[in-house]
GROMACS .gro file of C-alpha atoms in nm:
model
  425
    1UNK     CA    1   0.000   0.000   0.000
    2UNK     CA    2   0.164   0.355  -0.069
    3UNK     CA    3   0.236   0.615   0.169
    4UNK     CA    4  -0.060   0.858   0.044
    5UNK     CA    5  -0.346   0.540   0.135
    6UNK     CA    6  -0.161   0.461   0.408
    7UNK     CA    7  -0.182   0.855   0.545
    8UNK     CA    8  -0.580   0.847   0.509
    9UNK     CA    9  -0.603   0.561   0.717
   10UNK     CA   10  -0.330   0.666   0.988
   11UNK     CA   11  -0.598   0.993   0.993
   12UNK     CA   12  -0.879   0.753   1.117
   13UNK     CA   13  -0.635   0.680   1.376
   14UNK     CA   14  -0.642   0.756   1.778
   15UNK     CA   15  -0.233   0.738   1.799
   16UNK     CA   16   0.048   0.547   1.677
   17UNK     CA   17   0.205   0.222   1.876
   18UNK     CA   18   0.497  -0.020   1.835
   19UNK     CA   19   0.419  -0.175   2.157
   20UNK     CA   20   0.126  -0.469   2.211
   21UNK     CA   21   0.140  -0.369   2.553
   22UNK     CA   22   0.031   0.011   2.492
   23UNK     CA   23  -0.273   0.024   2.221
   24UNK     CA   24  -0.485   0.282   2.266
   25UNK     CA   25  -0.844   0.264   2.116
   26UNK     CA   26  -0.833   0.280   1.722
   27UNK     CA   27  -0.491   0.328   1.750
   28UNK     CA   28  -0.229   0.243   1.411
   29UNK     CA   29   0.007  -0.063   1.531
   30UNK     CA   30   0.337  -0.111   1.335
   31UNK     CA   31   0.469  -0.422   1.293
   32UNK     CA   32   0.816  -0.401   1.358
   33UNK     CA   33   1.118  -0.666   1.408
   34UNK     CA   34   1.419  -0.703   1.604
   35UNK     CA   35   1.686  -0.897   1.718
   36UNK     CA   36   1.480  -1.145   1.933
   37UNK     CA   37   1.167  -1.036   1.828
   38UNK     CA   38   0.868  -1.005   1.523
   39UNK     CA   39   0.586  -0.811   1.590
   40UNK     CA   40   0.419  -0.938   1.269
   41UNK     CA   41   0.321  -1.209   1.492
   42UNK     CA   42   0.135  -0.984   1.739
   43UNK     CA   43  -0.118  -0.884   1.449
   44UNK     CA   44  -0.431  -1.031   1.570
   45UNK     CA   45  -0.360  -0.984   1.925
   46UNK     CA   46  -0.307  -0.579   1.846
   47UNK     CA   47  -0.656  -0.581   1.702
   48UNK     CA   48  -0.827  -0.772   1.943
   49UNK     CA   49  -0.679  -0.515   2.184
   50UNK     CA   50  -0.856  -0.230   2.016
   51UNK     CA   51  -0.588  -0.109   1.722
   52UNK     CA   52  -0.784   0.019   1.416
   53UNK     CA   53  -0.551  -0.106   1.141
   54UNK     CA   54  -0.195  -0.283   1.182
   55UNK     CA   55   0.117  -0.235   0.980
   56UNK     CA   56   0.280  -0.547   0.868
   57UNK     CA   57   0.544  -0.669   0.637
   58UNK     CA   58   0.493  -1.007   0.649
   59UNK     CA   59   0.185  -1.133   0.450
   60UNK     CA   60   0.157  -1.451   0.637
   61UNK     CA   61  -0.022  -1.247   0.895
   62UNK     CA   62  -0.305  -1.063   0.695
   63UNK     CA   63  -0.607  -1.138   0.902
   64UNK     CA   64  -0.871  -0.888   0.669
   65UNK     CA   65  -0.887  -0.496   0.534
   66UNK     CA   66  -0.754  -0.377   0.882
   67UNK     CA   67  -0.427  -0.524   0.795
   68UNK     CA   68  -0.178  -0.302   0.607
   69UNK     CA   69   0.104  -0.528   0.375
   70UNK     CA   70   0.409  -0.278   0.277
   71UNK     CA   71   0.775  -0.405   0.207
   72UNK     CA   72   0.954  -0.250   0.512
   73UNK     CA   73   0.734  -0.166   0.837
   74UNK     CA   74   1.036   0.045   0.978
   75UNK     CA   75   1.071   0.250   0.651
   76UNK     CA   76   0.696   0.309   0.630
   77UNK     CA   77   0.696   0.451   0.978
   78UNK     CA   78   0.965   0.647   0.882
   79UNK     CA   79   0.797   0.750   0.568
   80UNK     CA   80   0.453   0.826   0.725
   81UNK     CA   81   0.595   1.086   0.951
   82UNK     CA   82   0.775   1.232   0.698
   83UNK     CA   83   0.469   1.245   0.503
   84UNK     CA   84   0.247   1.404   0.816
   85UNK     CA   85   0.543   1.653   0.880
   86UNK     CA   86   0.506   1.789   0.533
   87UNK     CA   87   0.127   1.846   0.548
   88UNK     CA   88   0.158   1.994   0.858
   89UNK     CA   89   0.412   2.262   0.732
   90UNK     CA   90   0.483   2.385   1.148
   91UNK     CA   91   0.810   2.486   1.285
   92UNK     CA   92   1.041   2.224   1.397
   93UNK     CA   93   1.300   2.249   1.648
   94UNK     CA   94   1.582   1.961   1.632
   95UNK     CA   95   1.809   1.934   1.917
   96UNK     CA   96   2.128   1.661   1.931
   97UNK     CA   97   2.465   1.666   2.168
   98UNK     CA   98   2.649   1.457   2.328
   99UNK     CA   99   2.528   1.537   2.753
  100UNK     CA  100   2.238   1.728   2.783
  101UNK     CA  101   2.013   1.677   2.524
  102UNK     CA  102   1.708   1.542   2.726
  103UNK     CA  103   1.713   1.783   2.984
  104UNK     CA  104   1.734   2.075   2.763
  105UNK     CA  105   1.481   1.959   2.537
  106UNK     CA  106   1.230   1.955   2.869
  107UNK     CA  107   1.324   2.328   2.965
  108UNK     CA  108   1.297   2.431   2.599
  109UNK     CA  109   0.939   2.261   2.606
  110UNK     CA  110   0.874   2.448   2.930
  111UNK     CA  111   0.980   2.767   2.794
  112UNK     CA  112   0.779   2.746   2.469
  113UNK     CA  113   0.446   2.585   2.606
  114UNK     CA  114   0.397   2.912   2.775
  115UNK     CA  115   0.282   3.094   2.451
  116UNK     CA  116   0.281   2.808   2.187
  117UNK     CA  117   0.023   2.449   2.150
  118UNK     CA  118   0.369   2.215   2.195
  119UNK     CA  119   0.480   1.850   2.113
  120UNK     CA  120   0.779   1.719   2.244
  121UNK     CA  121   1.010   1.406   2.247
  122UNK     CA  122   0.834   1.195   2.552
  123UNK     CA  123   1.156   1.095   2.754
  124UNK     CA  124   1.494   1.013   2.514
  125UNK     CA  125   1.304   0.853   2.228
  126UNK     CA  126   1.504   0.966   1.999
  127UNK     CA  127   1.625   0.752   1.724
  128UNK     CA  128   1.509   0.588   1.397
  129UNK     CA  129   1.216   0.491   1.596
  130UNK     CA  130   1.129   0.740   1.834
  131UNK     CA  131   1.141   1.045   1.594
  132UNK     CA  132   0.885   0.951   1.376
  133UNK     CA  133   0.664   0.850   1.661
  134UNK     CA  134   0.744   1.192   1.799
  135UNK     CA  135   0.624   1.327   1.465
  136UNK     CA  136   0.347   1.120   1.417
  137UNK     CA  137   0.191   1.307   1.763
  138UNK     CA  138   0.216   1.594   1.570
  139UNK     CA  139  -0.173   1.730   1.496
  140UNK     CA  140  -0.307   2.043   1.335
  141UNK     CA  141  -0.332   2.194   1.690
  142UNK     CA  142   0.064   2.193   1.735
  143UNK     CA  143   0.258   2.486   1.676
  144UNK     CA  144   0.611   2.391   1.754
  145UNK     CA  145   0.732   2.077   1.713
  146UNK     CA  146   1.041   2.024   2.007
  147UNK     CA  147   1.273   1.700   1.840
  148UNK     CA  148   1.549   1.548   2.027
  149UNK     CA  149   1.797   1.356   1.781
  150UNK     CA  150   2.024   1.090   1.907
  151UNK     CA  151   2.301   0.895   1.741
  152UNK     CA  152   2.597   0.648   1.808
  153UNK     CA  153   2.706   0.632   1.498
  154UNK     CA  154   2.801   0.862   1.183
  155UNK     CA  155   2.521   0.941   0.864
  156UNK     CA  156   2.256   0.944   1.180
  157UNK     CA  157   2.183   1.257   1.239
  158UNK     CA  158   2.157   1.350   0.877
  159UNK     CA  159   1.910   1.068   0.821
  160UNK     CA  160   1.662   1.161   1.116
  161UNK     CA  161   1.693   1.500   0.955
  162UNK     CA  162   1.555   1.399   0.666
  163UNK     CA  163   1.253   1.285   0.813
  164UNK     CA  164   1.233   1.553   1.042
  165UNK     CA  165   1.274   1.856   0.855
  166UNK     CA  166   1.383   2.070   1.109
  167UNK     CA  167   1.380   2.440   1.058
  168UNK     CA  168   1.568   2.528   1.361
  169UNK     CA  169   1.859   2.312   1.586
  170UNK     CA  170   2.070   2.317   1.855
  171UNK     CA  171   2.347   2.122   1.945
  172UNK     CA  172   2.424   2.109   2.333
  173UNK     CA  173   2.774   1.972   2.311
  174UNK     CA  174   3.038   1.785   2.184
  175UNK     CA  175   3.159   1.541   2.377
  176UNK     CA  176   3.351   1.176   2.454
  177UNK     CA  177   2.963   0.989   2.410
  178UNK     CA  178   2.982   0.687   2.211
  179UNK     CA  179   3.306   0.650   2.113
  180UNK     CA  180   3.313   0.329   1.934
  181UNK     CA  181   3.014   0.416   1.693
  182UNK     CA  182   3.134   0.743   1.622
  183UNK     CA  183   3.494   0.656   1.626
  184UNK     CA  184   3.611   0.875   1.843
  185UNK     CA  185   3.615   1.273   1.962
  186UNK     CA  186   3.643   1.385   1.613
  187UNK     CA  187   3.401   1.119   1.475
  188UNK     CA  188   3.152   1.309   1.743
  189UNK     CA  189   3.195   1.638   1.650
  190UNK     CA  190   3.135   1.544   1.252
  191UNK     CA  191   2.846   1.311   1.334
  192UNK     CA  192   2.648   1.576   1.538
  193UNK     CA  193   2.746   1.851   1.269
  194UNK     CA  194   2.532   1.660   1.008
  195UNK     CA  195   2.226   1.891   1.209
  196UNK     CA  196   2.421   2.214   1.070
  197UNK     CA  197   2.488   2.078   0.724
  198UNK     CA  198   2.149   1.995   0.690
  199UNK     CA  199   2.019   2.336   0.814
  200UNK     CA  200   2.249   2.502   0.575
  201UNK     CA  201   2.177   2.329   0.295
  202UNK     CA  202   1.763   2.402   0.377
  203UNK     CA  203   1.834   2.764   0.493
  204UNK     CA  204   1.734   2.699   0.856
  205UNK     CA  205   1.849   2.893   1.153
  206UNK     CA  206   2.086   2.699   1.463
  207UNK     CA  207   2.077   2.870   1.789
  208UNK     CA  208   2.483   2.862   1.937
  209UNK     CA  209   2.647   2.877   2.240
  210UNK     CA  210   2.985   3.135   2.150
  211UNK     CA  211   3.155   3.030   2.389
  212UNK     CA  212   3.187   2.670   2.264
  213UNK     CA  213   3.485   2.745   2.020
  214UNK     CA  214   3.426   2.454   1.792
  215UNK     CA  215   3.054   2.477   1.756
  216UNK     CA  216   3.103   2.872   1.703
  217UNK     CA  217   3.375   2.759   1.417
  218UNK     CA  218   3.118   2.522   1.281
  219UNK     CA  219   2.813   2.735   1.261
  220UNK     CA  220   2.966   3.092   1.101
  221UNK     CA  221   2.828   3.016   0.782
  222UNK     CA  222   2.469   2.983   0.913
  223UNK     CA  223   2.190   3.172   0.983
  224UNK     CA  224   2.207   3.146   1.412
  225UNK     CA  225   2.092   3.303   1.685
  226UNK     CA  226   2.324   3.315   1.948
  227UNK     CA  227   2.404   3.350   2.342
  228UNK     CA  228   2.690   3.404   2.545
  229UNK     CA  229   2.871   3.459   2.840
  230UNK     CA  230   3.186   3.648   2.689
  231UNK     CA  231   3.053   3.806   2.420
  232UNK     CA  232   2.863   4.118   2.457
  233UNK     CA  233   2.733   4.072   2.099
  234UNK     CA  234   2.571   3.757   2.135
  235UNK     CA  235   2.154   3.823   2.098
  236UNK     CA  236   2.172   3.676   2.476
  237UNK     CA  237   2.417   3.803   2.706
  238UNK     CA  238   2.479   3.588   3.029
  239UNK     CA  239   2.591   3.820   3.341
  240UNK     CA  240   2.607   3.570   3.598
  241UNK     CA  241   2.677   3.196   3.704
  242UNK     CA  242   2.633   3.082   4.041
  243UNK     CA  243   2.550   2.728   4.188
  244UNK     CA  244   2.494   2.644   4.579
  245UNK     CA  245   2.418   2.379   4.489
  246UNK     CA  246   2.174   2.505   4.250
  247UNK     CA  247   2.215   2.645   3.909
  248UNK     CA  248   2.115   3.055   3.892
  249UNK     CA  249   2.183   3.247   3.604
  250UNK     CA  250   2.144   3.670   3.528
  251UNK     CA  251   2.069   3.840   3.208
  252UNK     CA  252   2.041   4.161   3.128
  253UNK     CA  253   1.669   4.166   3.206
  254UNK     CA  254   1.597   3.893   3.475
  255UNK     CA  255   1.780   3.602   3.749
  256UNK     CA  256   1.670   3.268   3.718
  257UNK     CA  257   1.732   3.044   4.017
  258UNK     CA  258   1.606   2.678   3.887
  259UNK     CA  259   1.567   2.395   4.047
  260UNK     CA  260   1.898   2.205   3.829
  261UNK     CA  261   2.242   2.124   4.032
  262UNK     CA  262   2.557   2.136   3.857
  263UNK     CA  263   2.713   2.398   3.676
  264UNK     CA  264   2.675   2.202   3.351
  265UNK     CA  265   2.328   2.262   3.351
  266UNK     CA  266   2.373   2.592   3.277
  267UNK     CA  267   2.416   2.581   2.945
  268UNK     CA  268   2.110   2.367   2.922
  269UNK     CA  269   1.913   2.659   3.083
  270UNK     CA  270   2.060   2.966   2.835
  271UNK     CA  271   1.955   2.726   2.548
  272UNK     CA  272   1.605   2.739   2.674
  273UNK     CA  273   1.615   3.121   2.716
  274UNK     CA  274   1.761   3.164   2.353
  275UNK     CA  275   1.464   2.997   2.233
  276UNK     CA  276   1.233   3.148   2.414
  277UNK     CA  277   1.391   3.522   2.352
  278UNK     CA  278   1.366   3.402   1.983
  279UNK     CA  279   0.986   3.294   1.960
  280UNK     CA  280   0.970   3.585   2.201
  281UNK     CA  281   0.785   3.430   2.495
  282UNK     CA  282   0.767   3.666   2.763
  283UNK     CA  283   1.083   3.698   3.030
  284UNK     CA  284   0.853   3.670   3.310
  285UNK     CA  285   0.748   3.317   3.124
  286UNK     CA  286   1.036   3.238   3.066
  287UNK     CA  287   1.169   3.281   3.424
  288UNK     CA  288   0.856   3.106   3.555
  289UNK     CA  289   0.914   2.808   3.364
  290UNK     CA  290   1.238   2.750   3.425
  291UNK     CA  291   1.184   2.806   3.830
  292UNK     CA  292   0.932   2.580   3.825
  293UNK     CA  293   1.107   2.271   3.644
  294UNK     CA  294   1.179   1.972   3.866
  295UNK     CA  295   1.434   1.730   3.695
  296UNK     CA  296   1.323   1.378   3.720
  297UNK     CA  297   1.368   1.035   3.600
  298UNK     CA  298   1.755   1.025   3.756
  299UNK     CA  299   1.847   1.333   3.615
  300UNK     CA  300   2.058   1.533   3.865
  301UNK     CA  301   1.798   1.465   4.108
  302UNK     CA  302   1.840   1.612   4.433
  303UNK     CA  303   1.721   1.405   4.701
  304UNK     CA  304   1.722   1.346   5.079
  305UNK     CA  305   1.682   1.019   5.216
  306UNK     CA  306   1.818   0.945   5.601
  307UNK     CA  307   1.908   1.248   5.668
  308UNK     CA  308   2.180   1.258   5.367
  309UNK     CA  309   2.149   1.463   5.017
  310UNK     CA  310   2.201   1.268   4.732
  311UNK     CA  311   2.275   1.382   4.362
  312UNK     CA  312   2.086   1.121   4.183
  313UNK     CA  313   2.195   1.167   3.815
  314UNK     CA  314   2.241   0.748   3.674
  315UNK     CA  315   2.036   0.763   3.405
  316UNK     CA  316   2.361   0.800   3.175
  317UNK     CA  317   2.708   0.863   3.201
  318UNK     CA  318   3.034   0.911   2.953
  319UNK     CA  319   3.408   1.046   3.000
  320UNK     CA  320   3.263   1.435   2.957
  321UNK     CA  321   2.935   1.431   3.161
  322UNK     CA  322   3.131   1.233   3.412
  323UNK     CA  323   3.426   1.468   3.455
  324UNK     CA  324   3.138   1.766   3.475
  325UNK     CA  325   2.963   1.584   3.720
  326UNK     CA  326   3.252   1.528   3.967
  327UNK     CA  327   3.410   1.881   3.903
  328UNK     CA  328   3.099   2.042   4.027
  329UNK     CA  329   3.060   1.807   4.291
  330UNK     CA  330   3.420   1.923   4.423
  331UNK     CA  331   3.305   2.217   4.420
  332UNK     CA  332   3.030   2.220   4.609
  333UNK     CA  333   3.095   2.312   5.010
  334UNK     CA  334   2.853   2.037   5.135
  335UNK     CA  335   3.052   1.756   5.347
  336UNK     CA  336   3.125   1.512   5.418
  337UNK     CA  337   3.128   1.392   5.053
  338UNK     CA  338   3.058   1.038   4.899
  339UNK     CA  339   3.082   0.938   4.517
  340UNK     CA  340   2.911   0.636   4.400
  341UNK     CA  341   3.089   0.608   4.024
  342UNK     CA  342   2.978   0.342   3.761
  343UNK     CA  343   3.113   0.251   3.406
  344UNK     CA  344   3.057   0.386   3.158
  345UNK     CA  345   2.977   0.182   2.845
  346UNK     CA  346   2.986   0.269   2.434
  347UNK     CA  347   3.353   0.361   2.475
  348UNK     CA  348   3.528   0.098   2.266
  349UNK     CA  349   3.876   0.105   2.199
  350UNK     CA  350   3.938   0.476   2.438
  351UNK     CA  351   3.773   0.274   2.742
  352UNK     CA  352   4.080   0.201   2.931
  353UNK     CA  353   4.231   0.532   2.931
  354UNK     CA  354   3.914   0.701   2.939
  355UNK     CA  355   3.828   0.518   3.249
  356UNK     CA  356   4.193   0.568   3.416
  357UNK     CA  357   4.136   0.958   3.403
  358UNK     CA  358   3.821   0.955   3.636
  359UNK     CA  359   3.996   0.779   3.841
  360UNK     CA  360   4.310   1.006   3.808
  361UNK     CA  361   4.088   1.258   3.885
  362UNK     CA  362   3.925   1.110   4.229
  363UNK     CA  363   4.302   1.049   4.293
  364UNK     CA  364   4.376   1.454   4.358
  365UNK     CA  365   4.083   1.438   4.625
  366UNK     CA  366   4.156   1.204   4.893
  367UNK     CA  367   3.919   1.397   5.102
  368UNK     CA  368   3.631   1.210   4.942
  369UNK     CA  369   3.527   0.863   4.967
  370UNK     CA  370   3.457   0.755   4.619
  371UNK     CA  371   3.304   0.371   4.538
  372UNK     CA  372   3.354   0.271   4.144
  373UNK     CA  373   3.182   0.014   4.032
  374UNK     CA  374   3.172  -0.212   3.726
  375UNK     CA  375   3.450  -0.406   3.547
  376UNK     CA  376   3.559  -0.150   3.353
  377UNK     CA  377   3.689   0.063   3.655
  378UNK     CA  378   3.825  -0.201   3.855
  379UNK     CA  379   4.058  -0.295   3.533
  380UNK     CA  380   4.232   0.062   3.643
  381UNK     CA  381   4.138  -0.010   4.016
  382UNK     CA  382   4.478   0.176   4.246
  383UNK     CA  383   4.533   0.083   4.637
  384UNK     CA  384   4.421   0.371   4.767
  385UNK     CA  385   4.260   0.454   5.156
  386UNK     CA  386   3.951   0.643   5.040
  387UNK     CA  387   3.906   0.509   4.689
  388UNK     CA  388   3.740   0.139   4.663
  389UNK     CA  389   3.684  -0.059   4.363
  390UNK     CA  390   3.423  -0.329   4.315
  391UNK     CA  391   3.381  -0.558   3.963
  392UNK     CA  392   2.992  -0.573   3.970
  393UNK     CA  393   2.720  -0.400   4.167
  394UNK     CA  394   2.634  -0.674   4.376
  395UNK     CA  395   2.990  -0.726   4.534
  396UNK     CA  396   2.942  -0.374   4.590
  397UNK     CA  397   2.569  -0.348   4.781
  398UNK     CA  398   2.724  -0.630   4.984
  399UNK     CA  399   2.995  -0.394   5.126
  400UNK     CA  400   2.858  -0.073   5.145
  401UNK     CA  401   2.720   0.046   5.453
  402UNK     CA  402   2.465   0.279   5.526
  403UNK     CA  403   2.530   0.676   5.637
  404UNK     CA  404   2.365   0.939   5.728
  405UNK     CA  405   2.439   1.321   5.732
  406UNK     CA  406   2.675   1.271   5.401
  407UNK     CA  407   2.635   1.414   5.062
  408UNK     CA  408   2.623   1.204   4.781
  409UNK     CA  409   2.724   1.194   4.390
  410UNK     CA  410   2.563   0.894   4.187
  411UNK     CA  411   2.681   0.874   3.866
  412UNK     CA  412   2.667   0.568   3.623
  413UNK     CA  413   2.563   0.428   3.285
  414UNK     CA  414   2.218   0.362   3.222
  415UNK     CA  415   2.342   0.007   3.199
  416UNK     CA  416   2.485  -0.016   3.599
  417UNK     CA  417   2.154   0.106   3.745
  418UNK     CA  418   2.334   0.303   4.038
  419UNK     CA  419   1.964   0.443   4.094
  420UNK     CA  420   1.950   0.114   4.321
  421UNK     CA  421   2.201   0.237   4.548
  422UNK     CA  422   1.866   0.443   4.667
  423UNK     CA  423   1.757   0.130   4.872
  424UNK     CA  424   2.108   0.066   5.070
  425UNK     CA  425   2.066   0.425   5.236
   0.00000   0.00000   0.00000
């Protein structure tokens, strides 16, 4: 069936699902595959559970005129939201990085739902899968579209462009994030640039931190709209950075003391207040927003449990977000001071020595007690009095024992699940 048929039915449609387990009423359900699973075989169960028509590419499973036969379910998902993106015709803001991405893309959402009808990325679906889904909430009510792109490997981002179409991006950073796909730092920096090739090649517009020196290399032949901390010329001019533990930030116009911890969040915030100055939501919006955002989902999470204050931020981790994390954590006057420290994963052939520098870097505080845990640290593991090293989490929750009245950094790849650590205080 072509795209065009396809589109009228996915109109009769409540949503869009991949998932047997979350079919909405008259809901579209794509069949798709993966490694250890087809979901051609969950045809009749999706309509018996309520889906309107289902997407399959595997004609063994036609059941009757609510089943939908195309070569490639994957490629017509992809092609569908392409499809709906072009009759909508509404702005689209694109945002990809290397540490950052999700929570900026909340704040930007924030910002802009104070004026504007928004859709945003739910959570980090944000590859070949989630963007299109993303798109495909899209309705004639929306009036910015808020994308979040992310990639591992190179040709990635230039591919979910296509089917995104963005008019606008932003690129929070460039940094040591999946290493082995991208083949390292410069493999990074070329693999997230495919957002500004493709906005210069459609005439878009990038909003740009100045102060990042590569990213203000890589974007002087665009149209952008920039901020900055430095430069006085930038269209937003940041007059202040404070955290205690808390990120607050001045302009010219207003303070904003949010709710985020770490002083690389604050980059993350002047992103959202670019785009906000640009649409031109109000600064008292704009303030409010951002005040009133509460990071969740083990985002730099502040939390008190026991009487101790725990920076929860495990939902990721790589060699740059990991350095932040700890620098600001050094910082920070609170004590007595604990770091909880997991691998990080994705880092291929640079693990080693990637791994050796956190450590390094705990090294030149022996003030802190600092746990790492996972394989990959305890390959670099040192004999040190207030530095201990565990292979795997469980040697690790059998050990530990429960304070109170500390402060506490945990820090890990999704994969380690440090959020657990929760239950042993």
């Amino acid at each position: 069936m072509e795209i065009k048929t396809i589109y009228s039915k996915f109109l009769e449609c409540s949503s869009v699902s991949t998932d047997t387990r979350k079919i909405d009423k008259n809901s579209l359900f794509v069949a798709l595959k993966g490694e250890n699973f087809d979901a051609n075989t969950f045809t009749k169960e999706a309509l018996e559970k309520g889906a309107k028509y289902v997407i399959i590419d595997n004609k063994d499973f036609y059941i009757d005129e609510r089943t939908i036969i195309v070569d490639d379910s994957l490629k017509a998902l992809q092609e569908l939201a392409n499809f709906h993106r072009k009759k909508l015709q509404l702005p689209i803001i694109s945002l990809t990085g290397s540490n950052g991405k999700t929570t900026t893309k909340e704040l930007i959402n924030v910002v802009l739902s104070k004026k504007f009808k928004t859709i945003a990325t739910i959570g980090n679906l944000n590859n070949h899968i989630g963007v299109p889904l993303t798109l495909l909430r899209l309705s004639k009510e929306t009036e910015i579209g808020i994308i979040e792109m992310g990639a591992n490997h190179q040709k990635e981002i230039k591919f979910l462009c296509t089917i995104a179409e963005p008019d606008f991006g932003y690129i929070t950073n460039f940094g040591k994030a999946h290493l082995e796909g991208f083949g390292g730092v410069e493999g990074v920096i070329k693999g997230k640039s495919e957002m500004y090739t493709y906005l210069k090649e459609n005439n878009g517009i990038v909003f740009v931190n100045l102060d990042d020196t590569i990213q203000n290399e890589k974007s002087k032949l665009l149209n952008r709209y920039t901020f900055s901390q430095e430069n006085k010329d930038a269209n937003v001019f940041i007059t202040s950075v404070a955290t205690n533990p808390m990120v607050t930030i001045g302009y010219n116009d207003f303070e904003i003391q949010s709710n985020l911890i770490g002083i690389y969040n604050a980059n993350n915030i002047n992103a959202a207040v670019t785009i906000g100055k640009y649409f031109k939501v109000d600064d008292e919006a704009i303030k409010k927003a951002i005040e009133n955002y509460i990071p969740e989902n083990n985002r730099s999470q502040l939390i008190r449990k026991n009487g101790n204050e725990i920076i929860l931020d495990a939902y990721n981790a790589n060699p740059s977000s990991m350095h932040a994390a700890l620098i600001n954590f050094f910082q920070l006057d609170n004590n007595p001071k604990i770091a909880i420290l997991g691998d990080m994963f994705e880092l291929g052939d640079e693990s080693f020595v990637e791994h050796k520098k956190i450590v390094d870097l705990a090294v030149s505080h022996p003030e802190i007690k600092i746990y790492f845990v996972g394989k990959h640290f305890f390959q670099v593991k040192k004999e040190l009095k207030n530095i201990l090293f565990f292979e795997d989490y469980e040697s690790f929750s059998n050990t530990f024992k429960s304070v109170s009245d500390s402060f506490f950094l945990i820090k890990g790849s999704r994969g380690m699940a440090l959020e657990r650590t929760l239950d042993l205080l």
